[in-house]
Short mmCIF file of C-alpha atoms in Angstrom, two decimals:
data_model
loop_
_atom_site.label_atom_id
_atom_site.label_comp_id
_atom_site.label_asym_id
_atom_site.label_seq_id
_atom_site.Cartn_x
_atom_site.Cartn_y
_atom_site.Cartn_z
CA LEU C 190 -6.07 -29.78 -22.27
CA GLU C 191 -8.27 -28.73 -19.37
CA ARG C 192 -11.98 -28.66 -20.05
CA GLY C 193 -12.38 -24.96 -20.94
CA PRO C 194 -9.52 -24.83 -23.53
CA ARG C 195 -10.58 -28.07 -24.90
CA GLU C 196 -14.04 -26.92 -25.75
CA VAL C 197 -12.78 -23.75 -27.35
CA LEU C 198 -10.30 -25.70 -29.45
CA THR C 199 -13.01 -28.09 -30.49
CA GLN C 200 -15.30 -25.24 -31.64
CA ILE C 201 -12.31 -23.76 -33.69
CA LEU C 202 -11.62 -27.12 -35.41
CA LEU C 203 -15.37 -27.46 -36.32
CA ALA C 204 -15.36 -23.96 -37.70
CA VAL C 205 -12.28 -24.65 -39.83
CA ASP C 206 -14.08 -27.76 -41.20
CA ARG C 207 -17.41 -26.05 -41.67
CA TYR C 208 -16.02 -23.16 -43.68
CA ASP C 209 -13.29 -25.18 -45.39
CA LEU C 210 -10.48 -23.16 -44.03
CA TYR C 211 -7.76 -25.84 -44.32
CA GLY C 212 -4.56 -24.23 -45.37
CA LYS C 213 -5.67 -20.87 -43.94
CA CYS C 214 -5.40 -21.52 -40.20
CA ALA C 215 -2.50 -22.78 -37.93
CA TYR C 216 -3.08 -24.00 -34.55
CA PRO C 217 0.24 -25.40 -33.18
CA LYS C 218 -0.21 -28.04 -30.64
CA HIS C 219 2.54 -26.61 -28.48
CA HIS C 220 5.25 -23.90 -28.61
CA GLN C 221 8.10 -22.51 -26.47
CA SER C 222 8.23 -18.96 -25.10
CA GLU C 223 11.12 -18.15 -27.60
CA ASP C 224 8.77 -18.96 -30.43
CA VAL C 225 6.23 -16.16 -29.53
CA PRO C 226 8.20 -13.28 -31.19
CA ASP C 227 8.34 -15.26 -34.49
CA LEU C 228 4.69 -15.91 -34.35
CA TYR C 229 3.92 -12.15 -34.04
CA ARG C 230 6.36 -11.51 -36.81
CA ILE C 231 4.85 -14.10 -39.27
CA ALA C 232 1.42 -12.48 -38.63
CA ALA C 233 2.92 -8.90 -39.39
CA ARG C 234 4.79 -10.06 -42.42
CA THR C 235 1.61 -11.61 -43.93
CA ARG C 236 -0.38 -8.43 -43.27
CA GLY C 237 -2.52 -9.90 -40.62
CA VAL C 238 -3.80 -8.52 -37.24
CA PHE C 239 -3.68 -9.59 -33.67
CA VAL C 240 -7.06 -10.15 -32.06
CA ASN C 241 -7.86 -10.27 -28.34
CA PRO C 242 -11.72 -10.65 -27.90
CA ALA C 243 -11.59 -11.23 -24.07
CA LEU C 244 -14.64 -10.18 -22.14
CA THR C 245 -12.25 -8.29 -19.66
CA GLU C 246 -8.58 -7.45 -20.11
CA PRO C 247 -6.90 -5.76 -17.08
CA PHE C 248 -3.77 -4.62 -18.89
CA GLY C 249 -3.10 -6.38 -22.30
CA LEU C 250 0.45 -7.34 -22.46
CA THR C 251 0.01 -9.45 -25.64
CA LEU C 252 -1.25 -6.28 -27.39
CA VAL C 253 1.83 -4.32 -26.37
CA GLU C 254 3.89 -7.24 -27.69
CA ALA C 255 1.94 -7.25 -30.98
CA ALA C 256 2.38 -3.46 -31.36
CA ALA C 257 6.24 -3.96 -30.72
CA SER C 258 6.15 -6.33 -33.57
CA GLY C 259 4.57 -3.91 -35.97
CA LEU C 260 1.27 -5.92 -35.94
CA PRO C 261 -2.01 -3.98 -35.75
CA ILE C 262 -4.66 -5.06 -33.20
CA VAL C 263 -8.33 -5.56 -32.76
CA ALA C 264 -9.17 -5.83 -29.08
CA THR C 265 -11.97 -5.80 -26.51
CA GLU C 266 -13.05 -2.32 -25.50
CA ASP C 267 -12.66 -3.26 -21.81
CA GLY C 268 -9.82 -2.27 -19.54
CA GLY C 269 -6.23 -1.90 -20.65
CA PRO C 270 -6.73 -2.10 -24.46
CA ARG C 271 -8.33 1.32 -24.38
CA ASP C 272 -5.16 3.03 -22.93
CA ILE C 273 -2.99 0.97 -25.44
CA VAL C 274 -4.99 1.92 -28.51
CA ARG C 275 -5.15 5.55 -27.23
CA HIS C 276 -1.39 5.77 -26.90
CA CYS C 277 -0.27 3.64 -29.90
CA ARG C 278 -3.23 4.34 -32.41
CA ASN C 279 -2.69 0.96 -33.85
CA GLY C 280 -6.15 -0.67 -34.17
CA MET C 281 -9.73 -0.72 -33.13
CA LEU C 282 -11.71 -1.67 -30.10
CA VAL C 283 -14.83 -3.90 -30.29
CA ASP C 284 -17.57 -5.29 -28.14
CA PRO C 285 -16.45 -8.90 -27.88
CA LEU C 286 -20.10 -10.06 -27.58
CA ASP C 287 -21.05 -8.38 -30.96
CA THR C 288 -19.83 -11.07 -33.42
CA GLU C 289 -21.16 -9.23 -36.51
CA ALA C 290 -19.35 -6.01 -35.47
CA LEU C 291 -16.20 -8.01 -34.65
CA GLY C 292 -16.29 -9.72 -38.21
CA ARG C 293 -16.78 -6.31 -39.92
CA THR C 294 -13.96 -4.78 -38.08
CA LEU C 295 -11.55 -7.64 -38.96
CA LEU C 296 -12.54 -7.53 -42.71
CA GLU C 297 -11.91 -3.64 -42.70
CA ALA C 298 -8.56 -4.05 -40.93
CA LEU C 299 -7.34 -6.61 -43.34
CA ALA C 300 -8.83 -5.02 -46.52
CA GLN C 301 -7.57 -1.51 -46.06
CA LYS C 302 -3.77 -1.74 -46.71
CA ASP C 303 -3.03 1.99 -46.24
CA ARG C 304 -4.64 2.07 -42.93
CA TRP C 305 -2.97 -1.30 -41.94
CA ARG C 306 0.53 0.35 -42.71
CA ARG C 307 -0.41 3.41 -40.68
CA TRP C 308 -1.42 1.25 -37.77
CA ALA C 309 1.73 -0.78 -37.94
CA ARG C 310 4.07 2.15 -38.01
CA SER C 311 2.01 4.06 -35.28
CA GLY C 312 2.22 0.99 -32.98
CA LEU C 313 5.90 0.72 -33.27
CA ARG C 314 6.34 4.40 -32.45
CA GLY C 315 3.71 4.26 -29.66
CA VAL C 316 5.07 1.21 -27.83
CA HIS C 317 8.54 2.68 -27.69
CA ARG C 318 7.13 5.93 -26.49
CA HIS C 319 4.92 4.66 -23.86
CA TYR C 320 5.74 1.11 -23.04
CA SER C 321 9.48 0.64 -23.29
CA TRP C 322 11.68 0.32 -20.17
CA GLN C 323 13.26 3.77 -21.04
CA ALA C 324 9.95 5.46 -21.27
CA HIS C 325 8.75 3.79 -18.11
CA VAL C 326 11.85 4.99 -16.10
CA GLU C 327 11.69 8.46 -17.46
CA LYS C 328 7.98 8.67 -16.46
CA TYR C 329 8.72 7.25 -13.05
CA LEU C 330 11.46 9.76 -12.36
CA ARG C 331 9.29 12.59 -13.54
CA GLN C 332 6.59 11.62 -11.05
CA LEU C 333 9.13 11.01 -8.31
CA HIS C 334 10.60 14.64 -8.70
CA ARG C 335 7.05 16.03 -8.42
CA VAL C 336 6.46 14.03 -5.22
CA ILE C 337 9.74 15.08 -3.67
CA GLY C 338 9.03 18.72 -4.53
CA ARG C 339 5.57 18.49 -3.04
CA ARG C 340 6.91 16.85 0.05
CA GLN C 341 9.66 19.47 0.60
CA ARG C 342 7.14 22.25 0.27
CA ALA C 343 4.72 20.44 2.56
CA ARG C 344 7.26 20.10 5.34
CA LEU C 345 7.46 23.97 5.46
CA ALA C 346 3.73 24.18 6.12
CA PRO C 347 2.62 24.87 9.71
CA THR C 348 0.83 22.03 11.41
CA PRO C 349 -0.86 21.65 14.84
CA SER C 350 0.68 18.25 15.26
CA ARG C 351 3.77 17.01 17.16
CA LEU C 352 4.46 14.40 14.38
CA PRO C 353 7.30 16.40 12.77
CA THR C 354 9.42 16.08 15.98
CA VAL C 355 8.34 12.56 17.33
CA GLU C 356 10.74 9.56 16.87
CA ARG C 357 8.12 6.84 17.66
CA LEU C 358 4.43 6.50 17.16
CA VAL C 359 1.69 4.52 18.80
CA ILE C 360 -1.55 4.07 16.78
CA SER C 361 -4.45 2.26 18.12
CA ASP C 362 -8.05 1.20 17.08
CA ILE C 363 -10.68 2.68 19.40
CA ASP C 364 -13.48 0.26 20.03
CA ASN C 365 -12.71 -3.01 21.60
CA THR C 366 -8.99 -2.17 21.42
CA LEU C 367 -8.22 1.08 23.24
CA ILE C 368 -11.49 1.29 25.03
CA GLY C 369 -14.24 -1.18 26.13
CA GLY C 370 -12.32 -2.85 29.06
CA SER C 371 -10.81 -1.29 32.12
CA ARG C 372 -10.63 2.62 32.45
CA GLU C 373 -7.70 1.94 34.74
CA ALA C 374 -5.82 0.40 31.95
CA VAL C 375 -6.54 3.22 29.58
CA ASP C 376 -5.24 5.67 32.20
CA THR C 377 -2.13 3.66 32.76
CA LEU C 378 -1.47 3.44 28.99
CA MET C 379 -1.85 7.29 28.59
CA SER C 380 0.32 8.02 31.63
CA ARG C 381 3.12 5.85 30.21
CA LEU C 382 2.91 7.60 26.85
CA ARG C 383 2.87 10.98 28.44
CA THR C 384 5.48 10.65 31.09
CA ASN C 385 8.05 8.29 29.43
CA SER C 386 11.40 9.91 28.50
CA VAL C 387 10.77 8.82 24.82
CA ARG C 388 7.51 10.67 24.68
CA PRO C 389 6.21 8.94 21.42
CA GLY C 390 3.38 10.51 19.38
CA PHE C 391 -0.15 9.05 19.89
CA GLY C 392 -2.71 8.38 17.20
CA ILE C 393 -5.88 6.55 16.57
CA ALA C 394 -7.06 4.57 13.52
CA THR C 395 -10.81 3.76 13.74
CA GLY C 396 -13.92 3.01 11.53
CA ARG C 397 -15.85 5.72 13.32
CA ARG C 398 -16.43 9.23 12.02
CA VAL C 399 -13.93 11.71 13.30
CA GLU C 400 -16.62 13.61 15.31
CA ALA C 401 -17.63 10.36 16.94
CA ALA C 402 -14.04 9.31 17.63
CA VAL C 403 -13.33 12.61 19.38
CA LYS C 404 -16.51 12.39 21.43
CA VAL C 405 -15.93 8.82 22.82
CA LEU C 406 -12.20 9.49 23.57
CA LYS C 407 -13.31 12.53 25.57
CA GLU C 408 -15.80 10.35 27.50
CA TRP C 409 -12.99 7.92 28.29
CA GLY C 410 -10.61 10.71 29.37
CA VAL C 411 -8.09 10.18 26.59
CA PRO C 412 -6.40 13.26 25.41
CA ARG C 413 -6.71 14.27 21.93
CA PRO C 414 -4.41 12.40 19.71
CA ASP C 415 -1.61 13.84 17.53
CA VAL C 416 -3.27 12.15 14.58
CA LEU C 417 -6.71 10.82 13.95
CA ILE C 418 -7.16 8.17 11.19
CA SER C 419 -10.95 7.85 10.87
CA ALA C 420 -13.69 6.46 8.60
CA VAL C 421 -11.67 3.17 8.17
CA GLY C 422 -8.74 5.07 6.76
CA SER C 423 -10.38 7.35 4.43
CA GLU C 424 -9.78 10.44 6.39
CA ILE C 425 -6.65 11.83 8.26
CA HIS C 426 -6.88 14.72 10.79
CA TYR C 427 -4.17 16.31 12.93
CA GLY C 428 -5.01 17.65 16.23
CA HIS C 429 -3.64 18.73 19.61
CA LEU C 430 -5.38 19.79 22.92
CA GLY C 431 -6.84 23.32 22.54
CA ARG C 432 -6.67 23.41 18.75
CA ARG C 433 -9.08 22.66 16.09
CA LEU C 434 -8.61 19.54 13.93
CA LEU C 435 -6.90 20.00 10.71
CA GLU C 436 -7.57 17.62 7.76
CA GLU C 437 -4.76 16.28 5.67
CA GLU C 438 -5.75 17.65 2.12
CA ALA C 439 -3.06 15.62 0.32
CA TRP C 440 -4.62 12.40 1.53
CA LYS C 441 -7.96 13.38 0.24
CA ARG C 442 -6.36 14.13 -3.22
CA HIS C 443 -4.44 10.94 -3.26
CA ILE C 444 -7.34 8.55 -2.49
CA ASP C 445 -9.71 10.34 -4.85
CA TYR C 446 -8.10 8.38 -7.75
CA ARG C 447 -10.59 6.31 -9.58
CA TRP C 448 -13.31 6.86 -6.90
CA ARG C 449 -16.67 6.55 -8.46
CA PRO C 450 -19.17 6.47 -5.37
CA LYS C 451 -22.43 6.74 -7.53
CA ALA C 452 -21.42 3.87 -9.77
CA LEU C 453 -20.34 1.86 -6.66
CA HIS C 454 -23.79 2.51 -4.95
CA GLU C 455 -25.52 1.12 -8.10
CA ALA C 456 -23.36 -1.81 -8.48
CA MET C 457 -23.95 -2.89 -4.79
CA ILE C 458 -27.61 -2.19 -4.60
CA ASN C 459 -28.87 -5.61 -5.68
CA LEU C 460 -26.32 -7.84 -3.72
CA PRO C 461 -27.97 -9.99 -1.15
CA GLY C 462 -27.25 -9.65 2.54
CA LEU C 463 -26.13 -6.05 2.38
CA THR C 464 -27.93 -3.11 3.96
CA LEU C 465 -26.82 0.36 3.56
CA GLN C 466 -25.94 2.00 6.97
CA PRO C 467 -27.57 5.34 7.97
CA ARG C 468 -26.53 8.53 6.17
CA SER C 469 -24.57 9.62 9.24
CA GLU C 470 -22.14 6.74 8.67
CA GLN C 471 -21.52 7.49 5.00
CA ARG C 472 -18.54 9.78 4.13
CA ALA C 473 -17.17 11.33 0.94
CA HIS C 474 -14.77 8.41 0.42
CA LYS C 475 -16.68 5.66 2.42
CA ILE C 476 -19.71 3.68 1.68
CA SER C 477 -20.83 1.35 4.63
CA TYR C 478 -23.13 -1.63 4.90
CA TYR C 479 -24.51 -3.90 7.48
CA VAL C 480 -23.91 -7.65 6.60
CA GLU C 481 -25.89 -10.69 7.01
CA PRO C 482 -23.00 -13.22 6.87
CA ASP C 483 -25.12 -16.24 5.82
CA LYS C 484 -26.72 -14.32 2.88
CA ALA C 485 -24.03 -11.95 1.65
CA PRO C 486 -21.43 -12.88 -0.89
CA SER C 487 -17.81 -13.12 0.03
CA VAL C 488 -15.41 -10.32 -0.10
CA ALA C 489 -13.64 -11.93 -3.07
CA GLU C 490 -16.91 -12.32 -4.87
CA ILE C 491 -17.81 -8.63 -4.35
CA LYS C 492 -14.43 -7.61 -5.59
CA ARG C 493 -14.87 -9.73 -8.79
CA HIS C 494 -18.28 -8.18 -9.27
CA LEU C 495 -16.87 -4.72 -9.14
CA ARG C 496 -13.92 -5.55 -11.27
CA ARG C 497 -16.24 -6.86 -14.07
CA LEU C 498 -17.89 -3.31 -14.07
CA ASP C 499 -14.55 -1.64 -14.16
CA LEU C 500 -14.93 -0.32 -10.66
CA HIS C 501 -11.98 -0.04 -8.29
CA ALA C 502 -12.53 -0.12 -4.64
CA ASN C 503 -11.02 -1.54 -1.47
CA VAL C 504 -13.58 -3.81 0.18
CA ILE C 505 -13.23 -4.27 4.03
CA TYR C 506 -15.17 -6.84 6.20
CA SER C 507 -14.97 -6.54 9.92
CA HIS C 508 -16.57 -7.89 13.13
CA GLN C 509 -18.52 -10.34 10.82
CA ALA C 510 -21.11 -7.68 10.53
CA PHE C 511 -19.94 -4.56 8.64
CA LEU C 512 -18.71 -3.91 5.13
CA ASP C 513 -16.87 -0.82 4.03
CA VAL C 514 -16.29 0.19 0.51
CA LEU C 515 -13.26 2.61 0.19
CA PRO C 516 -11.21 4.15 -2.68
CA ILE C 517 -8.61 1.58 -3.92
CA ARG C 518 -5.89 3.70 -2.29
CA ALA C 519 -7.56 4.00 1.11
CA SER C 520 -7.30 1.92 4.35
CA LYS C 521 -5.98 2.05 7.80
CA GLY C 522 -2.82 0.48 6.73
CA LEU C 523 -2.09 2.69 3.73
CA ALA C 524 -3.06 5.86 5.86
CA ILE C 525 -0.32 4.94 8.35
CA ARG C 526 2.16 4.39 5.56
CA PHE C 527 1.21 7.75 4.12
CA LEU C 528 1.97 9.41 7.42
CA ALA C 529 5.29 7.65 7.65
CA TRP C 530 6.38 9.03 4.38
CA ARG C 531 4.80 12.43 5.06
CA TRP C 532 6.72 12.88 8.40
CA GLY C 533 9.85 10.80 7.56
CA LEU C 534 9.16 8.25 10.37
CA PRO C 535 10.49 4.63 9.86
CA LEU C 536 7.65 2.03 9.85
CA GLU C 537 9.55 -0.14 12.42
CA ARG C 538 9.20 2.83 14.89
CA ILE C 539 5.35 2.80 14.50
CA LEU C 540 3.46 0.37 16.92
CA VAL C 541 -0.03 -0.33 15.92
CA ALA C 542 -2.80 -2.15 17.90
CA GLY C 543 -6.14 -3.72 16.63
CA ASP C 544 -8.65 -6.14 17.31
CA SER C 545 -10.77 -6.82 13.98
CA GLY C 546 -10.64 -7.39 10.19
CA ASN C 547 -10.38 -3.64 9.35
CA ASP C 548 -7.24 -3.55 11.40
CA ALA C 549 -5.55 -6.36 9.46
CA GLU C 550 -3.71 -4.32 6.82
CA MET C 551 -2.21 -1.87 9.28
CA LEU C 552 -0.97 -4.79 11.53
CA VAL C 553 1.16 -6.55 8.64
CA GLY C 554 4.36 -5.43 7.24
CA ASP C 555 7.20 -3.45 8.86
CA THR C 556 5.18 -1.79 11.52
CA LEU C 557 5.08 -3.43 14.99
CA GLY C 558 1.65 -5.10 15.50
CA VAL C 559 -0.26 -5.81 18.55
CA VAL C 560 -3.52 -7.87 18.52
CA VAL C 561 -5.27 -7.60 21.68
CA GLY C 562 -6.65 -10.56 23.69
CA ASN C 563 -10.27 -10.01 22.74
CA TYR C 564 -9.61 -10.06 19.09
CA SER C 565 -12.14 -11.01 16.36
CA PRO C 566 -11.75 -14.41 14.67
CA GLU C 567 -10.92 -12.56 11.24
CA LEU C 568 -7.37 -11.79 12.71
CA GLU C 569 -6.51 -15.51 13.67
CA ARG C 570 -4.87 -15.89 10.14
CA LEU C 571 -2.22 -13.40 11.22
CA ARG C 572 -1.00 -15.63 14.10
CA GLY C 573 2.65 -16.56 13.66
CA LYS C 574 3.56 -13.84 11.19
CA PRO C 575 6.56 -11.63 11.93
CA ARG C 576 6.14 -8.40 13.94
CA ILE C 577 2.58 -9.30 15.00
CA TYR C 578 2.19 -9.99 18.78
CA PHE C 579 -1.02 -11.60 20.13
CA ALA C 580 -1.46 -10.32 23.63
CA GLU C 581 -3.15 -12.35 26.37
CA ALA C 582 -4.45 -9.24 28.10
CA THR C 583 -7.52 -7.60 26.64
CA TYR C 584 -8.30 -4.04 25.39
CA ALA C 585 -5.85 -1.34 26.66
CA GLY C 586 -4.19 -3.95 28.86
CA GLY C 587 -3.16 -5.80 25.61
CA ILE C 588 -1.56 -2.58 24.29
CA LEU C 589 0.49 -2.34 27.46
CA GLU C 590 1.53 -5.80 27.13
CA GLY C 591 2.56 -5.11 23.53
CA LEU C 592 4.61 -2.15 24.44
CA ASP C 593 6.41 -4.25 27.06
CA TYR C 594 7.01 -7.03 24.55
CA TYR C 595 8.67 -4.85 21.90
CA ARG C 596 10.36 -2.69 24.61
CA PHE C 597 8.90 0.20 22.57
CA LEU C 598 9.34 2.93 25.11
CA GLY C 599 12.84 1.75 25.80
CA SER C 600 15.69 0.19 23.64
CA MET C 601 13.17 -1.53 21.34
CA ASP C 602 13.46 -5.25 20.48
CA LEU C 603 12.70 -5.92 16.79
CA PRO C 604 11.70 -9.47 15.85
CA GLU C 605 13.72 -11.03 13.21
CA GLU C 606 12.18 -10.87 9.68
CA THR C 607 11.06 -14.14 8.40
CA GLU C 608 8.70 -13.14 5.68
CA ASP C 609 8.35 -10.55 2.88
CA TYR C 610 5.34 -8.46 2.34
#
């Protein structure tokens, strides 16, 4: 065995010896997958319980398997087991670090025969009602019908955007992608989008606040976009020249799922190398930090830290200087996919352009991606992936180069798919 399992098994063997439990424990040296159902059945037939004392349990597949075998459970009070016990009512939850409470719970579960039988029957009913394939498909279809109904109703609602009528859409990051280079290139890009026979829709996807985005676009002579994805993908607004911006309320409701900003603030407050950005940069669905790369933990470490606290968030690192914490359902890429669904626009008819790490998710997949020549090192890992073109020209010139590469304003030239996402 590896070191960790070897140490655990050693402790078990010593405990068996210390308490003279020979003949009362079984610890097979190996088993096949087809043996697992019989192990559950043996435990159920001998009126035992299934115990999962993990410190954290994201879902709890073994607990569902135990319930399907008529075997009551005692499990950690973290994560998925809470939902399983709520649905199946077939056991108890415990703090895995409280060994005395765990012992008392096991003793009660084994000693109270009537309750053991109730748990066994309830588990069988609950697992078929909530965790069988039939139940899963029925629930999925119910949700699907609700979504389709909402979508049909939403399409009837008035909107100041051209998106319902466009057949192609160009979406660009602002800073260091659309602007920052030659004004002439920006003017040329806007002219081509405006005068081409295809007349694609135009949008921006930025880390800026929507107010700041509108201001800087005006300074650069960029017409108001048809759609503005702002605050690193946590907000969507529609707009057209001469009309006020209209926020997409359905997106706000969608990303609010499991969003706990106060708890996230508290969880991040003591992490080294992170400094909260000014209040003006904080949004209802975005918490932003400055980063000291040599002191701050990695994104993976931050995600693990939040997961241990049962906090769900999308952590985005960009320009080797900024960190944004968003709802788990929010990002630039997810916002673009929401728009594609919302307005019935195929992803391969959306061209996206970016330069930094917070653009990575919107660049991969079925959209047509353009990385401008002045890109941040965080995007180098995307080189060679299908449908991502690394332009030689910088800023808006790189976007123009990408339009020509894909022939996006003409017959379109889609690269062959070589990878799945």
